[in-house]
Short mmCIF file of C-alpha atoms in Angstrom, two decimals:
data_model
loop_
_atom_site.label_atom_id
_atom_site.label_comp_id
_atom_site.label_asym_id
_atom_site.label_seq_id
_atom_site.Cartn_x
_atom_site.Cartn_y
_atom_site.Cartn_z
CA MET X 728 -17.23 8.35 -22.07
CA SER X 729 -16.34 4.75 -21.48
CA LEU X 730 -13.26 3.15 -20.03
CA ASN X 731 -12.04 2.03 -23.40
CA GLU X 732 -11.57 5.46 -24.68
CA TYR X 733 -9.35 6.39 -21.80
CA LEU X 734 -7.33 3.17 -22.04
CA ILE X 735 -6.83 3.72 -25.79
CA LEU X 736 -5.59 7.23 -25.17
CA SER X 737 -3.29 5.83 -22.47
CA THR X 738 -2.00 3.30 -24.96
CA ILE X 739 -1.29 5.92 -27.59
CA ILE X 740 0.55 8.21 -25.18
CA PHE X 741 2.53 5.19 -23.95
CA SER X 742 3.51 4.31 -27.42
CA ILE X 743 4.61 7.89 -28.09
CA GLY X 744 6.94 7.53 -25.04
CA LEU X 745 8.24 4.18 -26.13
CA VAL X 746 8.98 5.54 -29.63
CA GLY X 747 10.84 8.35 -27.90
CA VAL X 748 12.88 5.83 -25.77
CA LEU X 749 13.85 3.81 -28.71
CA ARG X 750 14.62 6.60 -31.14
CA ARG X 751 16.44 9.17 -29.20
CA LYS X 752 20.16 9.29 -28.42
CA ASN X 753 20.03 12.36 -26.35
CA LEU X 754 19.93 11.26 -22.68
CA LEU X 755 17.84 14.27 -21.67
CA MET X 756 15.21 13.34 -24.25
CA LEU X 757 15.27 9.84 -22.80
CA PHE X 758 14.29 11.19 -19.54
CA PHE X 759 11.42 13.17 -21.10
CA ALA X 760 10.08 10.04 -22.94
CA THR X 761 10.22 8.14 -19.59
CA GLU X 762 8.12 10.87 -17.99
CA ILE X 763 5.55 10.53 -20.82
CA MET X 764 5.29 6.79 -20.28
CA LEU X 765 4.77 7.27 -16.64
CA ASN X 766 2.02 9.74 -17.24
CA ALA X 767 0.35 7.42 -19.67
CA VAL X 768 0.16 4.73 -17.03
CA ASN X 769 -1.24 7.22 -14.55
CA ILE X 770 -4.13 8.08 -16.89
CA GLY X 771 -4.96 4.40 -17.24
CA LEU X 772 -4.91 3.78 -13.44
CA VAL X 773 -7.09 6.82 -12.68
CA ALA X 774 -9.60 5.79 -15.49
CA ILE X 775 -9.95 2.26 -14.09
CA SER X 776 -10.25 3.64 -10.64
CA LYS X 777 -13.12 5.80 -11.70
CA PHE X 778 -14.97 3.22 -13.75
CA HIS X 779 -14.68 0.48 -11.17
CA GLY X 780 -15.57 2.86 -8.30
CA ASP X 781 -12.36 1.98 -6.48
CA LEU X 782 -9.68 4.28 -4.96
CA THR X 783 -6.68 1.89 -5.29
CA GLY X 784 -5.92 3.10 -8.84
CA GLN X 785 -5.60 6.73 -7.61
CA MET X 786 -3.42 5.54 -4.83
CA PHE X 787 -1.02 3.82 -7.22
CA ALA X 788 -0.98 6.91 -9.49
CA PHE X 789 -0.09 9.04 -6.48
CA PHE X 790 2.84 6.79 -5.63
CA ILE X 791 4.01 6.70 -9.26
CA VAL X 792 4.17 10.48 -9.14
CA ALA X 793 6.41 10.30 -6.03
CA VAL X 794 8.65 7.75 -7.74
CA ALA X 795 8.84 9.89 -10.91
CA ALA X 796 9.95 12.88 -8.83
CA SER X 797 12.75 11.02 -7.07
CA GLU X 798 13.83 9.37 -10.29
CA VAL X 799 14.30 12.85 -11.86
CA ALA X 800 16.42 14.11 -8.79
CA VAL X 801 18.82 11.11 -8.94
CA GLY X 802 18.77 10.93 -12.78
CA LEU X 803 19.68 14.51 -13.33
CA GLY X 804 22.48 14.32 -10.72
CA LEU X 805 23.92 11.33 -12.64
CA LEU X 806 23.45 13.14 -15.90
CA ILE X 807 25.35 16.16 -14.62
CA LEU X 808 28.14 13.94 -13.41
CA LEU X 809 28.31 12.24 -16.76
CA TYR X 810 28.41 15.55 -18.63
CA LYS X 811 31.27 16.72 -16.43
CA ARG X 812 33.26 13.65 -17.41
CA LYS X 813 32.38 13.18 -21.01
CA ASN X 814 31.33 16.73 -22.09
CA THR X 815 28.39 15.21 -23.96
CA ILE X 816 25.01 13.71 -23.07
CA ASN X 817 24.99 11.40 -26.10
CA LEU X 818 23.87 7.85 -25.19
CA ASP X 819 26.65 6.25 -27.24
CA SER X 820 29.35 8.07 -25.25
CA ILE X 821 28.65 5.81 -22.19
CA GLN X 822 29.54 2.79 -24.21
CA SER X 823 32.84 1.48 -23.00
CA MET X 824 32.79 -2.06 -24.14
CA LYS X 825 33.17 -3.16 -27.69
CA GLY X 826 31.16 -6.03 -28.89
CA MET I 27 -45.09 18.36 -14.39
CA GLN I 28 -42.90 15.53 -13.22
CA MET I 29 -42.37 14.39 -16.74
CA ARG I 30 -41.07 17.81 -17.74
CA ASP I 31 -38.72 17.85 -14.84
CA LEU I 32 -37.41 14.43 -15.78
CA LYS I 33 -36.90 15.60 -19.37
CA LYS I 34 -35.03 18.70 -18.19
CA HIS I 35 -32.92 16.45 -15.95
CA GLN I 36 -32.03 14.24 -18.85
CA GLN I 37 -31.12 17.17 -20.96
CA VAL I 38 -28.80 18.42 -18.25
CA ILE I 39 -27.19 15.07 -18.17
CA ARG I 40 -26.91 14.86 -21.93
CA GLY I 41 -25.34 18.40 -21.83
CA ASN I 42 -22.75 17.19 -19.31
CA ASP I 43 -21.95 14.13 -21.43
CA MET I 44 -21.58 16.38 -24.52
CA PHE I 45 -19.20 18.68 -22.58
CA GLU I 46 -17.17 15.67 -21.33
CA ILE I 47 -16.80 14.26 -24.84
CA VAL I 48 -15.74 17.61 -26.30
CA ALA I 49 -13.19 18.10 -23.51
CA PHE I 50 -11.94 14.64 -23.75
CA TYR I 51 -11.25 14.84 -27.45
CA LEU I 52 -9.84 18.35 -27.28
CA PHE I 53 -7.40 17.45 -24.54
CA ALA I 54 -6.52 14.17 -26.10
CA PHE I 55 -5.46 15.65 -29.29
CA LEU I 56 -3.64 18.47 -27.50
CA THR I 57 -1.81 15.98 -25.31
CA ILE I 58 -0.88 13.68 -28.18
CA GLY I 59 0.39 16.66 -30.24
CA MET I 60 2.43 18.04 -27.43
CA PHE I 61 4.06 14.76 -26.59
CA SER I 62 4.74 14.16 -30.23
CA VAL I 63 6.65 17.43 -30.36
CA THR I 64 8.62 16.37 -27.33
CA VAL I 65 9.60 13.13 -28.87
CA MET I 66 10.34 14.40 -32.36
CA THR I 67 11.94 17.76 -31.92
CA ASN I 68 15.73 18.24 -31.94
CA ASN I 69 15.66 21.35 -29.83
CA ALA I 70 15.79 20.56 -26.03
CA LEU I 71 14.10 23.75 -25.16
CA TYR I 72 11.02 23.00 -27.35
CA ALA I 73 10.99 19.52 -25.91
CA LEU I 74 10.89 20.89 -22.34
CA SER I 75 8.11 23.38 -22.98
CA ALA I 76 6.01 20.91 -24.93
CA LEU I 77 6.44 18.38 -22.17
CA ALA I 78 5.31 20.89 -19.54
CA ALA I 79 2.20 21.73 -21.62
CA GLY I 80 1.43 18.13 -22.06
CA MET I 81 1.58 17.51 -18.31
CA ILE I 82 -0.92 20.28 -17.75
CA PHE I 83 -3.22 18.85 -20.34
CA ILE I 84 -3.05 15.45 -18.72
CA SER I 85 -4.20 16.97 -15.48
CA SER I 86 -7.51 17.79 -17.32
CA PHE I 87 -8.16 14.07 -17.77
CA PHE I 88 -7.78 13.65 -14.01
CA PHE I 89 -10.36 16.40 -13.42
CA LEU I 90 -12.68 14.71 -15.93
CA LEU I 91 -12.36 11.42 -14.09
CA ASP I 92 -13.38 12.98 -10.71
CA ALA I 93 -9.88 12.65 -9.37
CA ASP I 94 -9.42 16.30 -8.39
CA PHE I 95 -6.60 15.58 -5.92
CA LEU I 96 -4.44 13.88 -8.43
CA GLY I 97 -5.12 16.65 -11.03
CA VAL I 98 -3.75 19.21 -8.59
CA VAL I 99 -0.85 17.00 -7.66
CA GLN I 100 -0.09 16.54 -11.36
CA ILE I 101 0.12 20.32 -11.91
CA VAL I 102 2.09 21.10 -8.78
CA VAL I 103 4.56 18.25 -8.88
CA TYR I 104 5.10 17.88 -12.62
CA THR I 105 4.86 21.32 -14.05
CA GLY I 106 6.07 23.04 -10.78
CA ALA I 107 8.76 20.75 -9.44
CA VAL I 108 9.85 18.25 -12.10
CA MET I 109 9.91 20.77 -15.00
CA ALA I 110 11.76 23.34 -12.92
CA LEU I 111 14.31 20.73 -12.01
CA TYR I 112 14.85 19.85 -15.73
CA ALA I 113 15.09 23.48 -16.55
CA PHE I 114 17.90 23.86 -13.95
CA GLY I 115 19.54 20.66 -15.15
CA MET I 116 19.59 21.96 -18.70
CA MET I 117 21.57 24.94 -17.65
CA PHE I 118 24.50 22.55 -16.98
CA PHE I 119 24.31 21.05 -20.50
CA ASP I 120 25.33 22.52 -23.79
CA SER I 121 21.75 21.73 -25.00
CA ILE I 122 22.05 23.77 -28.18
CA ALA I 123 24.66 21.32 -29.44
CA GLU I 124 22.93 18.77 -31.72
CA ILE I 125 23.48 15.19 -31.03
CA LYS I 126 23.86 12.94 -34.00
CA GLU I 127 20.99 10.48 -33.85
CA LYS I 128 21.57 7.93 -36.48
CA VAL I 129 20.32 4.28 -36.28
CA ASN I 130 23.06 2.27 -37.90
CA ASN I 131 21.44 -1.06 -37.35
CA PRO I 132 18.33 -1.45 -39.49
CA ARG I 133 17.63 -5.02 -38.25
CA LEU I 134 17.45 -3.93 -34.58
CA THR I 135 15.02 -1.20 -35.71
CA PHE I 136 12.72 -3.79 -37.34
CA LEU I 137 12.88 -5.94 -34.25
CA LEU I 138 12.01 -3.07 -31.96
CA THR I 139 9.21 -1.84 -34.19
CA GLY I 140 7.67 -5.38 -34.27
CA MET I 141 7.91 -5.53 -30.50
CA ILE I 142 6.03 -2.18 -30.24
CA ALA I 143 3.33 -3.44 -32.55
CA LEU I 144 2.88 -6.54 -30.48
CA ILE I 145 2.65 -4.43 -27.28
CA ILE I 146 0.07 -2.32 -28.93
CA VAL I 147 -2.09 -5.25 -29.86
CA VAL I 148 -1.82 -6.55 -26.33
CA MET I 149 -2.79 -3.19 -24.85
CA PHE I 150 -5.76 -2.79 -27.10
CA ALA I 151 -6.96 -6.32 -26.27
CA ALA I 152 -6.38 -5.78 -22.52
CA PRO I 153 -9.60 -3.75 -21.97
CA ILE I 154 -11.72 -6.74 -23.33
CA ILE I 155 -10.09 -8.93 -20.65
CA GLY I 156 -10.45 -6.13 -18.18
CA GLU I 157 -14.32 -6.08 -18.46
CA SER I 158 -14.53 -9.07 -16.16
CA ALA I 159 -12.43 -7.60 -13.40
CA GLN I 160 -14.17 -7.52 -10.04
CA THR I 161 -15.16 -4.41 -8.10
CA GLY I 162 -12.70 -2.90 -5.67
CA ILE I 163 -11.62 -3.09 -2.13
CA TYR I 164 -11.72 0.63 -1.35
CA PRO I 165 -14.96 2.01 -2.77
CA VAL I 166 -15.44 5.68 -3.66
CA HIS I 167 -17.72 7.69 -1.36
CA PRO I 168 -19.33 10.36 -3.43
CA GLU I 169 -20.63 12.15 -0.37
CA TYR I 170 -17.10 12.74 1.00
CA GLY I 171 -15.44 14.40 -2.05
CA ASN I 172 -12.26 13.14 -3.67
CA VAL I 173 -9.63 14.83 -1.54
CA GLN I 174 -11.13 13.67 1.76
CA ASP I 175 -11.79 10.16 0.32
CA ILE I 176 -8.10 9.85 -0.79
CA GLY I 177 -6.83 11.11 2.56
CA LEU I 178 -8.95 8.54 4.37
CA VAL I 179 -7.49 5.60 2.45
CA LEU I 180 -3.94 7.06 2.14
CA PHE I 181 -3.45 7.61 5.95
CA THR I 182 -5.12 4.22 6.98
CA LYS I 183 -4.34 1.51 4.49
CA TYR I 184 -1.45 3.05 2.65
CA LEU I 185 0.35 4.66 5.51
CA ILE I 186 3.49 2.67 5.44
CA PRO I 187 3.97 3.03 1.61
CA PHE I 188 3.39 6.75 2.12
CA GLU I 189 6.12 7.02 4.84
CA ILE I 190 8.43 4.94 2.68
CA ALA I 191 7.83 7.23 -0.25
CA ALA I 192 8.60 10.21 2.04
CA VAL I 193 11.92 8.61 2.97
CA MET I 194 12.59 7.78 -0.66
CA LEU I 195 12.14 11.25 -1.70
CA LEU I 196 14.46 12.48 1.08
CA VAL I 197 17.13 9.91 -0.08
CA ALA I 198 16.69 11.03 -3.72
CA MET I 199 17.09 14.62 -2.73
CA ILE I 200 20.23 14.07 -0.78
CA GLY I 201 21.52 11.86 -3.59
CA GLY I 202 20.80 14.44 -6.18
CA ILE I 203 22.66 17.12 -4.22
CA ILE I 204 25.65 14.98 -3.59
CA LEU I 205 25.94 13.76 -7.24
CA ALA I 206 25.36 17.13 -8.83
CA GLY I 207 27.31 19.09 -6.30
CA LYS I 208 30.37 16.86 -6.31
CA LYS I 209 33.49 18.92 -6.90
CA MET I 210 31.81 21.95 -8.29
CA ASP I 211 35.12 23.77 -8.31
CA VAL I 212 36.85 21.66 -10.95
CA SER I 213 35.49 20.75 -14.32
CA TYR I 214 36.11 17.24 -15.28
CA SER I 215 35.14 17.83 -18.88
CA GLU I 216 38.08 20.24 -19.38
CA MET I 217 40.63 17.62 -18.07
CA SER I 218 41.94 14.63 -19.82
CA GLU I 219 41.39 11.18 -18.42
CA GLU I 220 45.01 11.07 -17.10
CA GLU I 221 44.57 14.42 -15.38
CA ILE I 222 41.42 13.15 -13.78
CA GLU I 223 43.20 10.12 -12.47
CA VAL I 224 46.11 12.13 -11.08
CA TYR I 225 43.63 14.56 -9.46
CA GLU I 226 41.65 11.76 -7.87
CA LYS I 227 44.67 10.09 -6.59
CA ASN I 228 45.92 13.41 -5.05
CA LEU I 229 42.50 13.84 -3.51
CA LEU I 230 42.61 10.20 -2.00
CA GLU I 231 46.03 10.85 -0.54
CA THR I 232 45.20 14.22 1.11
CA SER I 233 42.10 12.57 2.71
CA LYS I 234 44.34 9.79 4.06
CA ASP I 235 46.82 12.37 5.39
CA LYS I 236 43.96 14.05 7.29
CA LYS I 237 43.11 10.81 9.03
#
């Protein structure tokens, strides 16, 4: 297995996440798509770390996991607050300005 | 005699390679399939379970890449903590209700699709540029094992980012509790905007009175 296969896999998964972010209107699904993108980046970082014999990639992947965990905690809190106000988690319901 | 040993050794190596290729493609297709289900389905529960499965499959790549520690972290943090958090969060929402997802601006869609195509081209071309990247600052020591090796770097060179990450997680936890647990006794969704305003004004006055 070479580095390229892992990077291509990472690209494909990242694109799936990107399609999700662009296509969905459900805010919960947007969070899921963000998780997918973060994981795709992790695969790429760890693959490079292995093929260059360097630990920095794994360090960054580790910190990305920590950031993702805190993002979920704050994001879900905000989402619950939004749901209490608007009674929906549709992305368009946040829109308050007409333009 | 030595020749035969060498041949056997090569066969073992080839067998391992074979295993790695099979595992890579198996898990690659499984991961892509699971994430496609997450992105495409309309049912939030399906999306959640497919995402959890995809996370576990991704940890297999970390094991294949000799990053055992990250593989374990992936399973514990993502499927253990993050997915459980999402499952709890989903109890608050009416997730069965379908959300109308209609794109009513085709030109925007074209623009975004074009941008994705551009990003994909750049990302496929990036490995070619990446070939010339130099070797690293913190080399891997195969004699230590991955977990020890990571610990060594994490608690020397990356100690301050590690501490900051710890504080950040604490802040996120407290923030999540405060945001989600705010006024659990009243439901804002059952009140109209005017009622909410009146309620919040009353709340403000009572807190002023207490002072």
